[in-house]
mmCIF file with all atom_site columns, C-alpha atoms in Angstrom:
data_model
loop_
_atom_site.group_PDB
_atom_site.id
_atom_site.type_symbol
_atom_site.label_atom_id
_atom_site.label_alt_id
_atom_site.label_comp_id
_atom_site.label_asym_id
_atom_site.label_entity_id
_atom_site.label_seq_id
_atom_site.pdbx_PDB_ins_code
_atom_site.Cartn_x
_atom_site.Cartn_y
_atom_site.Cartn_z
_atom_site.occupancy
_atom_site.B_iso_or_equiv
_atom_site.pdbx_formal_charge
_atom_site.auth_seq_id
_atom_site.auth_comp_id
_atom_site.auth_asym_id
_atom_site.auth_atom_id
_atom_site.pdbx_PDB_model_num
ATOM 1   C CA . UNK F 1 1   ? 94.056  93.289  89.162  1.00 50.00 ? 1   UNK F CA 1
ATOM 2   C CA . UNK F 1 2   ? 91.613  91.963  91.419  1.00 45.00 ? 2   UNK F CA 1
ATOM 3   C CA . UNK F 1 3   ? 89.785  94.379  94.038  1.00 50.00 ? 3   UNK F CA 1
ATOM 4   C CA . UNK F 1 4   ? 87.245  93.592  96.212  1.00 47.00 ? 4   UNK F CA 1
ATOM 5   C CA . UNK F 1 5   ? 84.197  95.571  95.808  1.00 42.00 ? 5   UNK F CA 1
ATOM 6   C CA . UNK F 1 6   ? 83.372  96.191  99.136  1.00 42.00 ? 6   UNK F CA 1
ATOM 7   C CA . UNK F 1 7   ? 86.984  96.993  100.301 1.00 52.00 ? 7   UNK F CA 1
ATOM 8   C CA . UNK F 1 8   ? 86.962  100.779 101.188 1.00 55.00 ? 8   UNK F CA 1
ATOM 9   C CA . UNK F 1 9   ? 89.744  102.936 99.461  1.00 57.00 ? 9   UNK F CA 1
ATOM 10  C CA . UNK F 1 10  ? 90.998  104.084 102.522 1.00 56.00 ? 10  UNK F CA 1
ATOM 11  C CA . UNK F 1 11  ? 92.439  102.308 105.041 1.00 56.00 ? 11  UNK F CA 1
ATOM 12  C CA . UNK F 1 12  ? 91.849  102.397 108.782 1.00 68.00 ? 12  UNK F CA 1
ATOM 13  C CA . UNK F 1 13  ? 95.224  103.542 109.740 1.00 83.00 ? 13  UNK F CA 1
ATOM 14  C CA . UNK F 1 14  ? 96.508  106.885 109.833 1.00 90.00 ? 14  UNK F CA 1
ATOM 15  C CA . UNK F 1 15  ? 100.047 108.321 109.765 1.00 92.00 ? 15  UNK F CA 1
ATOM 16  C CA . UNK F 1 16  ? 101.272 111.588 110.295 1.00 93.00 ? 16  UNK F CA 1
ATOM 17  C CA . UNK F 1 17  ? 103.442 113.380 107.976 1.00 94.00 ? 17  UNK F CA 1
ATOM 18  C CA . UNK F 1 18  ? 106.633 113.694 110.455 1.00 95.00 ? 18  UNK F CA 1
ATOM 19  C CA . UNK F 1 19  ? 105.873 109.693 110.756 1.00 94.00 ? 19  UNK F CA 1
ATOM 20  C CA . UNK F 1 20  ? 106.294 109.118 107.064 1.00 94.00 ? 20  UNK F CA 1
ATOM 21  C CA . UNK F 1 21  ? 109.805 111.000 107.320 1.00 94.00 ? 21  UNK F CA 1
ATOM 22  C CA . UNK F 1 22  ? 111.107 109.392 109.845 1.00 96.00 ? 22  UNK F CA 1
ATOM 23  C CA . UNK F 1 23  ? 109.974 105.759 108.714 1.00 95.00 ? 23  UNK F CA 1
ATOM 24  C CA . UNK F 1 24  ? 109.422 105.582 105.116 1.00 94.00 ? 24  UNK F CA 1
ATOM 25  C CA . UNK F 1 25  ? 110.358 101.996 104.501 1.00 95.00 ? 25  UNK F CA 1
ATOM 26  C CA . UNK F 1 26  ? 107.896 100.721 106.727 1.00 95.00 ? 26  UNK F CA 1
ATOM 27  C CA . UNK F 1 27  ? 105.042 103.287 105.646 1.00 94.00 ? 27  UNK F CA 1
ATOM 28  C CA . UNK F 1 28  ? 105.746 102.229 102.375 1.00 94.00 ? 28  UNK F CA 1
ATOM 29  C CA . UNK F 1 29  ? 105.859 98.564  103.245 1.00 94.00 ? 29  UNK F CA 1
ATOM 30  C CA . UNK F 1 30  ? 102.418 98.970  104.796 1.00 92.00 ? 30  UNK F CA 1
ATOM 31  C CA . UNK F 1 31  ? 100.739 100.867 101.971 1.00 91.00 ? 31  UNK F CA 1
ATOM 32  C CA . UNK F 1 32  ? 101.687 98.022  100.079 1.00 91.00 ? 32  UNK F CA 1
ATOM 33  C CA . UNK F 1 33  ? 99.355  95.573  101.815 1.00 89.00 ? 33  UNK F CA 1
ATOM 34  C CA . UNK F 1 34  ? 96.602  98.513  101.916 1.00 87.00 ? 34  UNK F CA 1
ATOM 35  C CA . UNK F 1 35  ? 96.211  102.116 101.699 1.00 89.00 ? 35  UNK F CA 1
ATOM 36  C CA . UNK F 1 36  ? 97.772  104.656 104.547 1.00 91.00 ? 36  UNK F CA 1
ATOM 37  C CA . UNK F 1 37  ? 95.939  108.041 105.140 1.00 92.00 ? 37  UNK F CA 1
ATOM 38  C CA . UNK F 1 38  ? 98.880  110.230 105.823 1.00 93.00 ? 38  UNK F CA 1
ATOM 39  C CA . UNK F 1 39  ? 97.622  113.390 108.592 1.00 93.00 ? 39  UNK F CA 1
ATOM 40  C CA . UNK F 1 40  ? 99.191  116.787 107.871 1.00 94.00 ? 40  UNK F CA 1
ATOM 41  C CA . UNK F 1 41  ? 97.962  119.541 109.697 1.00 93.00 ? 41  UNK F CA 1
ATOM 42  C CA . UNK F 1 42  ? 94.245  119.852 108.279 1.00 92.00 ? 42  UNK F CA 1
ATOM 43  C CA . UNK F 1 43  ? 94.878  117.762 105.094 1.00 94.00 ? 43  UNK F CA 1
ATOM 44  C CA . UNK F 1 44  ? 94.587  114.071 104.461 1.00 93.00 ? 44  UNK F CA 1
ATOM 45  C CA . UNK F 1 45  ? 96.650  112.208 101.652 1.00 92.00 ? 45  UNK F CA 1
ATOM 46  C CA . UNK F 1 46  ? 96.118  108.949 100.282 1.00 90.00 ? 46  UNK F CA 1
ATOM 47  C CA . UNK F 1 47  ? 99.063  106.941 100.069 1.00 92.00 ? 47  UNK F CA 1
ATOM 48  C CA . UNK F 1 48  ? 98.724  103.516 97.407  1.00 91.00 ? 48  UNK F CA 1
ATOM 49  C CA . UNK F 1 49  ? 100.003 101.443 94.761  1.00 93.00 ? 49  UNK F CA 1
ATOM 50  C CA . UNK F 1 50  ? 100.121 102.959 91.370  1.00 93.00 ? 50  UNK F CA 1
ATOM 51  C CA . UNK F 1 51  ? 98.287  100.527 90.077  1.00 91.00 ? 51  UNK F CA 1
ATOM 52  C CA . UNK F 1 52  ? 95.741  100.725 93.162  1.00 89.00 ? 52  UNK F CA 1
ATOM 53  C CA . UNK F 1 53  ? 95.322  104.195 91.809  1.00 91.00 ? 53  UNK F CA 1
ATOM 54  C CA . UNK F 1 54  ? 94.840  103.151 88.463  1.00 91.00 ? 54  UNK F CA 1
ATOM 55  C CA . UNK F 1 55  ? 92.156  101.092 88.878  1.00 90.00 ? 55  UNK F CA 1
ATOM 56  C CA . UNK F 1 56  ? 90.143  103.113 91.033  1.00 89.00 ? 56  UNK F CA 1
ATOM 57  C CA . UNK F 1 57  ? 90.584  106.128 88.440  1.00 92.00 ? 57  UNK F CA 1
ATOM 58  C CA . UNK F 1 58  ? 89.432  104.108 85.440  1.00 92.00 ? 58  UNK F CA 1
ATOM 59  C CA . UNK F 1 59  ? 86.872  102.218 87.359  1.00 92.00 ? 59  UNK F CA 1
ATOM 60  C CA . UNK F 1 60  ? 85.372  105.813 88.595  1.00 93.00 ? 60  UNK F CA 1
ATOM 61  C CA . UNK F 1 61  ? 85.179  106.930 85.200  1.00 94.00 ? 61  UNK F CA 1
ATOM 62  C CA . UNK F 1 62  ? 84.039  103.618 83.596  1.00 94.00 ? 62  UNK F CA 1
ATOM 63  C CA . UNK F 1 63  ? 80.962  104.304 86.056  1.00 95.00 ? 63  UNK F CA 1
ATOM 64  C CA . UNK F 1 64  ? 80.324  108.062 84.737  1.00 96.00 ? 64  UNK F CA 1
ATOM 65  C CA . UNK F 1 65  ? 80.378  106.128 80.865  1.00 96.00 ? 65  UNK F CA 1
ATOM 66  C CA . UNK F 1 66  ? 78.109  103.021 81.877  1.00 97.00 ? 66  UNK F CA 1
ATOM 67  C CA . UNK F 1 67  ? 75.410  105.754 83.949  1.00 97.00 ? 67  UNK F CA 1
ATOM 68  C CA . UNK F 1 68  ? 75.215  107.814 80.575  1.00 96.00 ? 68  UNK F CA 1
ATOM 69  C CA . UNK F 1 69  ? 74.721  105.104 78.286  1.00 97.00 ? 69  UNK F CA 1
ATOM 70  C CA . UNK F 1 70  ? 71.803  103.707 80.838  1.00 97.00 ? 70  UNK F CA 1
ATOM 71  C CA . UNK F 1 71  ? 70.229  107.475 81.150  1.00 96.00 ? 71  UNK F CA 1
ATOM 72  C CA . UNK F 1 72  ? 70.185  107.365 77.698  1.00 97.00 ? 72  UNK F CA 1
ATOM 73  C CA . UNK F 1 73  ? 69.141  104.201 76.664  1.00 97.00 ? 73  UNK F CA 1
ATOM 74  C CA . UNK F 1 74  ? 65.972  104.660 79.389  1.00 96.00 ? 74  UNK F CA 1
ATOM 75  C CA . UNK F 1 75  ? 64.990  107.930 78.021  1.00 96.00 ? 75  UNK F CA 1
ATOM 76  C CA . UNK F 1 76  ? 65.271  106.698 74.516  1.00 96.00 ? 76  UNK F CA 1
ATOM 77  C CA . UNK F 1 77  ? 62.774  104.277 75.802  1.00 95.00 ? 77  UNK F CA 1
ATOM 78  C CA . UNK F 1 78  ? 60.407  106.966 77.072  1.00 94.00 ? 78  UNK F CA 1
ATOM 79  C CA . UNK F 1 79  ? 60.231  108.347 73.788  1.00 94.00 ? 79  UNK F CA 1
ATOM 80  C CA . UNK F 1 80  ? 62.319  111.270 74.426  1.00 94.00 ? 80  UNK F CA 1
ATOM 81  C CA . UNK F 1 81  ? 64.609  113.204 72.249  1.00 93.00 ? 81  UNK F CA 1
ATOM 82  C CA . UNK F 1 82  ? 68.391  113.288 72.489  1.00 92.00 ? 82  UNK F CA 1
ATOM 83  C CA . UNK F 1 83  ? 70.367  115.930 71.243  1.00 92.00 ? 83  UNK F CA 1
ATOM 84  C CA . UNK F 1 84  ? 72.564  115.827 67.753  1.00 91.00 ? 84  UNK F CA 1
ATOM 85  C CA . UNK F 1 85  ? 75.675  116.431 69.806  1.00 94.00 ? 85  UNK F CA 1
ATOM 86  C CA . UNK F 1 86  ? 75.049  114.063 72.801  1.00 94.00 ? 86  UNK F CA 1
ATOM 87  C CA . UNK F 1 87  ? 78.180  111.860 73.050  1.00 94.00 ? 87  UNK F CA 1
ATOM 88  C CA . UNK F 1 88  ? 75.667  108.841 73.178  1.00 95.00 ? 88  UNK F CA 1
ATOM 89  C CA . UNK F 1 89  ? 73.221  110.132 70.437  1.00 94.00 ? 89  UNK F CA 1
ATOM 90  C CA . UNK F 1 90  ? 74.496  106.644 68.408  1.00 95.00 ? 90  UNK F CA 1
ATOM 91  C CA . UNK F 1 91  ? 72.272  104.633 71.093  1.00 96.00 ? 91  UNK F CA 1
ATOM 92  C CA . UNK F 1 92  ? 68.393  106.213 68.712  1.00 95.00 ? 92  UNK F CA 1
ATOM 93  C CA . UNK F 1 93  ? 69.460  103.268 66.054  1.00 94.00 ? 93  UNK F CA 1
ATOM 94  C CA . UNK F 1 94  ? 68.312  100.792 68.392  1.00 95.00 ? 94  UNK F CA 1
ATOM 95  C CA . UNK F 1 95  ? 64.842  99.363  69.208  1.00 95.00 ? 95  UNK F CA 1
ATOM 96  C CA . UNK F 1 96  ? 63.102  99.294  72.798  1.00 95.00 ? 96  UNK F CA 1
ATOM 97  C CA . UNK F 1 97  ? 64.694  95.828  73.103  1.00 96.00 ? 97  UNK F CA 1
ATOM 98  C CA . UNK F 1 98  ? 67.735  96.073  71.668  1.00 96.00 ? 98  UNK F CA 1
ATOM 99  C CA . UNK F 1 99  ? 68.325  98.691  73.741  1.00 97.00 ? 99  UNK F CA 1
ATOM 100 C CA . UNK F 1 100 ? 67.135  96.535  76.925  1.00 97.00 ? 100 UNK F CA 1
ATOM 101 C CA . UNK F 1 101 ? 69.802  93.720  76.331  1.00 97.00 ? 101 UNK F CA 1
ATOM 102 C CA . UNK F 1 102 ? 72.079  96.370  76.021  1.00 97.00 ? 102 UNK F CA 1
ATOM 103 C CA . UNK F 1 103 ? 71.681  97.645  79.388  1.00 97.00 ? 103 UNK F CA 1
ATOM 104 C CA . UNK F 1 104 ? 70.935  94.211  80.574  1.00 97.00 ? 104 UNK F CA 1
ATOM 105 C CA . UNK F 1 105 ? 75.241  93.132  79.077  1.00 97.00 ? 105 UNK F CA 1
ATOM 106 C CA . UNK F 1 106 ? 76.825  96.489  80.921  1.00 97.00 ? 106 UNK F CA 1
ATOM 107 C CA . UNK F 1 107 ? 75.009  95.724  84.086  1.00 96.00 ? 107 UNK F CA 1
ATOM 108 C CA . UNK F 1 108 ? 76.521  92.128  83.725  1.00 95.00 ? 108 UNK F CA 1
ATOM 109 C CA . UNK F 1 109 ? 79.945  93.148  83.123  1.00 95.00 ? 109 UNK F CA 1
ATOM 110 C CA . UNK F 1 110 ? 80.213  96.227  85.366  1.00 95.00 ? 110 UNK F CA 1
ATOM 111 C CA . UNK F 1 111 ? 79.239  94.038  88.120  1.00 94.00 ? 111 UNK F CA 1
ATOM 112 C CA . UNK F 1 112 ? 82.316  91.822  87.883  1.00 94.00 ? 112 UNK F CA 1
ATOM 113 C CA . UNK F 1 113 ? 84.622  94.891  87.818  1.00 91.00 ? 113 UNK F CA 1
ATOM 114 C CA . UNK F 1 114 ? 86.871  94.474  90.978  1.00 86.00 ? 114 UNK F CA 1
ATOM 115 C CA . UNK F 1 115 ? 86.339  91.041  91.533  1.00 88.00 ? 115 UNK F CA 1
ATOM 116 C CA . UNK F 1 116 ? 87.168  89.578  88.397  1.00 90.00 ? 116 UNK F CA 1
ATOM 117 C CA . UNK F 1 117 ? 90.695  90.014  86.429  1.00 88.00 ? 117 UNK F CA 1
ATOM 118 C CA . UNK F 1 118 ? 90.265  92.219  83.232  1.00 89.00 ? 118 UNK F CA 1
ATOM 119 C CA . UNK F 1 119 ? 86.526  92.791  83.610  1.00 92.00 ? 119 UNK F CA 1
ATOM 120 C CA . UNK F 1 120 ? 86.930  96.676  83.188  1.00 91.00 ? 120 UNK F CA 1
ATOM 121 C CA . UNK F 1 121 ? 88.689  95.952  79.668  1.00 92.00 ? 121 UNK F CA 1
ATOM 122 C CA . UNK F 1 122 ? 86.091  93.806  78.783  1.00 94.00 ? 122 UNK F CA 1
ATOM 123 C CA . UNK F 1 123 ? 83.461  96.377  79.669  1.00 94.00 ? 123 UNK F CA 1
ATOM 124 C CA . UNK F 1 124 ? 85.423  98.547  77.396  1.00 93.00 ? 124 UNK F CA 1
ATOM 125 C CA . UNK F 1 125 ? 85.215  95.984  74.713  1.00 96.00 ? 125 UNK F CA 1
ATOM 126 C CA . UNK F 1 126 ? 81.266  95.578  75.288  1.00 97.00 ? 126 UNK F CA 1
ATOM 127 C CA . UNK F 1 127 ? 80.726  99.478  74.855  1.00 97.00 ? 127 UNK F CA 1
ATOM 128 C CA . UNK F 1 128 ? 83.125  99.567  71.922  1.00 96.00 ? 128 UNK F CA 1
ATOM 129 C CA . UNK F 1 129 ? 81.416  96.300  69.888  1.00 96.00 ? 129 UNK F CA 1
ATOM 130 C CA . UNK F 1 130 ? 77.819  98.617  70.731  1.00 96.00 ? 130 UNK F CA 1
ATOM 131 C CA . UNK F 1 131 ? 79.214  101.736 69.304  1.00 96.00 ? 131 UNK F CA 1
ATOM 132 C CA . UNK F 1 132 ? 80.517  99.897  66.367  1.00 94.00 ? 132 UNK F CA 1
ATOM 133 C CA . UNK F 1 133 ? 77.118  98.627  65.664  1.00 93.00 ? 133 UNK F CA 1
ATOM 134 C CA . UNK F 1 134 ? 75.477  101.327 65.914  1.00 94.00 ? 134 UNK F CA 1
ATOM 135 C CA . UNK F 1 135 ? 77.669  103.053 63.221  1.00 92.00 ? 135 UNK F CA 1
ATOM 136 C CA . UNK F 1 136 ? 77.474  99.841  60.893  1.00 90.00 ? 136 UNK F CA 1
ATOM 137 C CA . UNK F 1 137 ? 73.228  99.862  61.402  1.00 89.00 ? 137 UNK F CA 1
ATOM 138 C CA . UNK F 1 138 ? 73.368  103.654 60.644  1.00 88.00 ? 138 UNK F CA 1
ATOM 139 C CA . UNK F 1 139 ? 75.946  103.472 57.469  1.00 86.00 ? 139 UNK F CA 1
ATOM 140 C CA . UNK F 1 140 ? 74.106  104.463 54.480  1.00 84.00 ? 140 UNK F CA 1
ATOM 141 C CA . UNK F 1 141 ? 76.950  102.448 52.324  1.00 83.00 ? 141 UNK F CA 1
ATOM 142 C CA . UNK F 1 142 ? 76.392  99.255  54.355  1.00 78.00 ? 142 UNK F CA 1
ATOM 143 C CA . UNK F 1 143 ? 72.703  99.999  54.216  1.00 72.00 ? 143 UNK F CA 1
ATOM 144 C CA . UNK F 1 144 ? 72.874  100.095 50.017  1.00 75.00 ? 144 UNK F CA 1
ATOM 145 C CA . UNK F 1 145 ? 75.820  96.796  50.230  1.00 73.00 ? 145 UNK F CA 1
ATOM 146 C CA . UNK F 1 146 ? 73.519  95.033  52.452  1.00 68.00 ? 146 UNK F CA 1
ATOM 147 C CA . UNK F 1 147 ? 70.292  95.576  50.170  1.00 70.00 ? 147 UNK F CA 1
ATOM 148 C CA . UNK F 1 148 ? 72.033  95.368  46.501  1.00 67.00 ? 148 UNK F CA 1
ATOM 149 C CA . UNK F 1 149 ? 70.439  92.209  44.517  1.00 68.00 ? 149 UNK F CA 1
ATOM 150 C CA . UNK F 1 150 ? 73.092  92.016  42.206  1.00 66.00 ? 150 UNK F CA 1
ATOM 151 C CA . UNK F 1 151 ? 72.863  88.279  40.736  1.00 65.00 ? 151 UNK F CA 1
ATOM 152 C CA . UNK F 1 152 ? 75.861  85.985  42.096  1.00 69.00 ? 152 UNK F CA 1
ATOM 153 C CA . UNK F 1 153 ? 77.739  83.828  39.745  1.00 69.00 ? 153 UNK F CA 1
ATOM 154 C CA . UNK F 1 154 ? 79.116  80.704  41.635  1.00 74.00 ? 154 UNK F CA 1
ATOM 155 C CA . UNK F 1 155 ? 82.648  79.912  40.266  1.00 76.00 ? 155 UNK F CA 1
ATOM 156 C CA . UNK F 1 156 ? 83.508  76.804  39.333  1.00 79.00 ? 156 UNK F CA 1
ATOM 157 C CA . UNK F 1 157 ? 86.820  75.890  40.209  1.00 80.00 ? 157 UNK F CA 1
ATOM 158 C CA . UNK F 1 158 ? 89.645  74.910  37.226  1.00 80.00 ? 158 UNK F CA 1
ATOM 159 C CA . UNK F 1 159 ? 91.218  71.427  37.883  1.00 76.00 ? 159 UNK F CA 1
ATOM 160 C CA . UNK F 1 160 ? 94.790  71.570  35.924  1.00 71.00 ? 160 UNK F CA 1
ATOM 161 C CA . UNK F 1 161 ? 95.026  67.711  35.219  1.00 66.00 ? 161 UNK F CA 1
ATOM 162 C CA . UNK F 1 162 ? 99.014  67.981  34.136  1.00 66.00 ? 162 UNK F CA 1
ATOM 163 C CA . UNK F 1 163 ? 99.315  69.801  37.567  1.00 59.00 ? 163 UNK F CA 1
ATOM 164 C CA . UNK F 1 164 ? 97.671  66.564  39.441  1.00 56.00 ? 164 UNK F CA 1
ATOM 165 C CA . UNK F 1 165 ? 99.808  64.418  37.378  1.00 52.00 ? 165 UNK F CA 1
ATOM 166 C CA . UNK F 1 166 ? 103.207 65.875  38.387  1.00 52.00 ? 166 UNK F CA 1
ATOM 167 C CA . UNK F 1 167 ? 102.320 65.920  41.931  1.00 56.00 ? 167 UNK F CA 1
ATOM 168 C CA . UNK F 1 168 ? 101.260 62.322  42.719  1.00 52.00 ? 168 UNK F CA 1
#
């Protein structure tokens, strides 16, 4: 779903509840195209595609995930400490610079969420591949894999000549 960034979420038009009763076809019709604020009394409802919704809900929460990881990444930076049980305490594995190219990729892909199709997922993706990192730098067993000098044999593979023979 594509959604321009600088459309608003609400739309200029306004119905009144007693409106939406008595024409819900066309309300519906128009909420379609773009969201209705429907008036009742002192309260304002938003009416809008599911999906609309959808979007706006995991964009607004995307946001609240990209902000931490930046706020953490620039204090980290600073030299400050982050607590054990910070939900982004798996950002200290990474260097001053790493840490810049990482903020430098979410800015990049959060940017393209609501004008480009499936940017959101891929931002998703981005943090995900980061996190996984993170856990594979910080992996005592990959650590001791990654550093074992146990001598390689190359193999040599076995050429069965009677097997060549039947198959030309």
């Amino acid at each position: 779903m594509v959604i321009s960034a600088s459309s608003s979420v609400y739309g200029d038009e306004l119905v009144t509840a007693t409106e939406l009763n008595r024409q819900p076809g066309r309300i519906l019709d128009r909420a379609r195209e773009h969201p209705v604020t429907i008036t009742r009394n002192d309260e304002y409802f938003a009416l809008l595609p599911r999906d609309d919704m959808t979007f706006w809900v995991k964009s607004a929460t995307q946001a609240k995930v990209v902000f931490d990881i930046v706020n953490v990444a620039y204090r980290l930076q600073l030299g400050e400490q982050i607590a054990e049980e910070h939900p982004h305490k798996w950002l200290k594995v990474f260097d001053s610079q790493e840490l810049n190219e990482l903020i430098t990729e979410l800015e990049r892909a959060f940017r393209l969420v609501g004008s480009e199709i499936g940017a959101i997922d891929r931002l998703d993706v981005l943090i995900h591949e980061w996190h996984e990192s993170a856990l594979a730098i910080s992996s005592p067993e990959l650590a001791a894999a990654f550093s074992d000098e146990v001598d390689e044999v190359l193999l040599t593979p076995i050429v069965d000549s009677t097997n060549e023979l039947a198959q030309s």
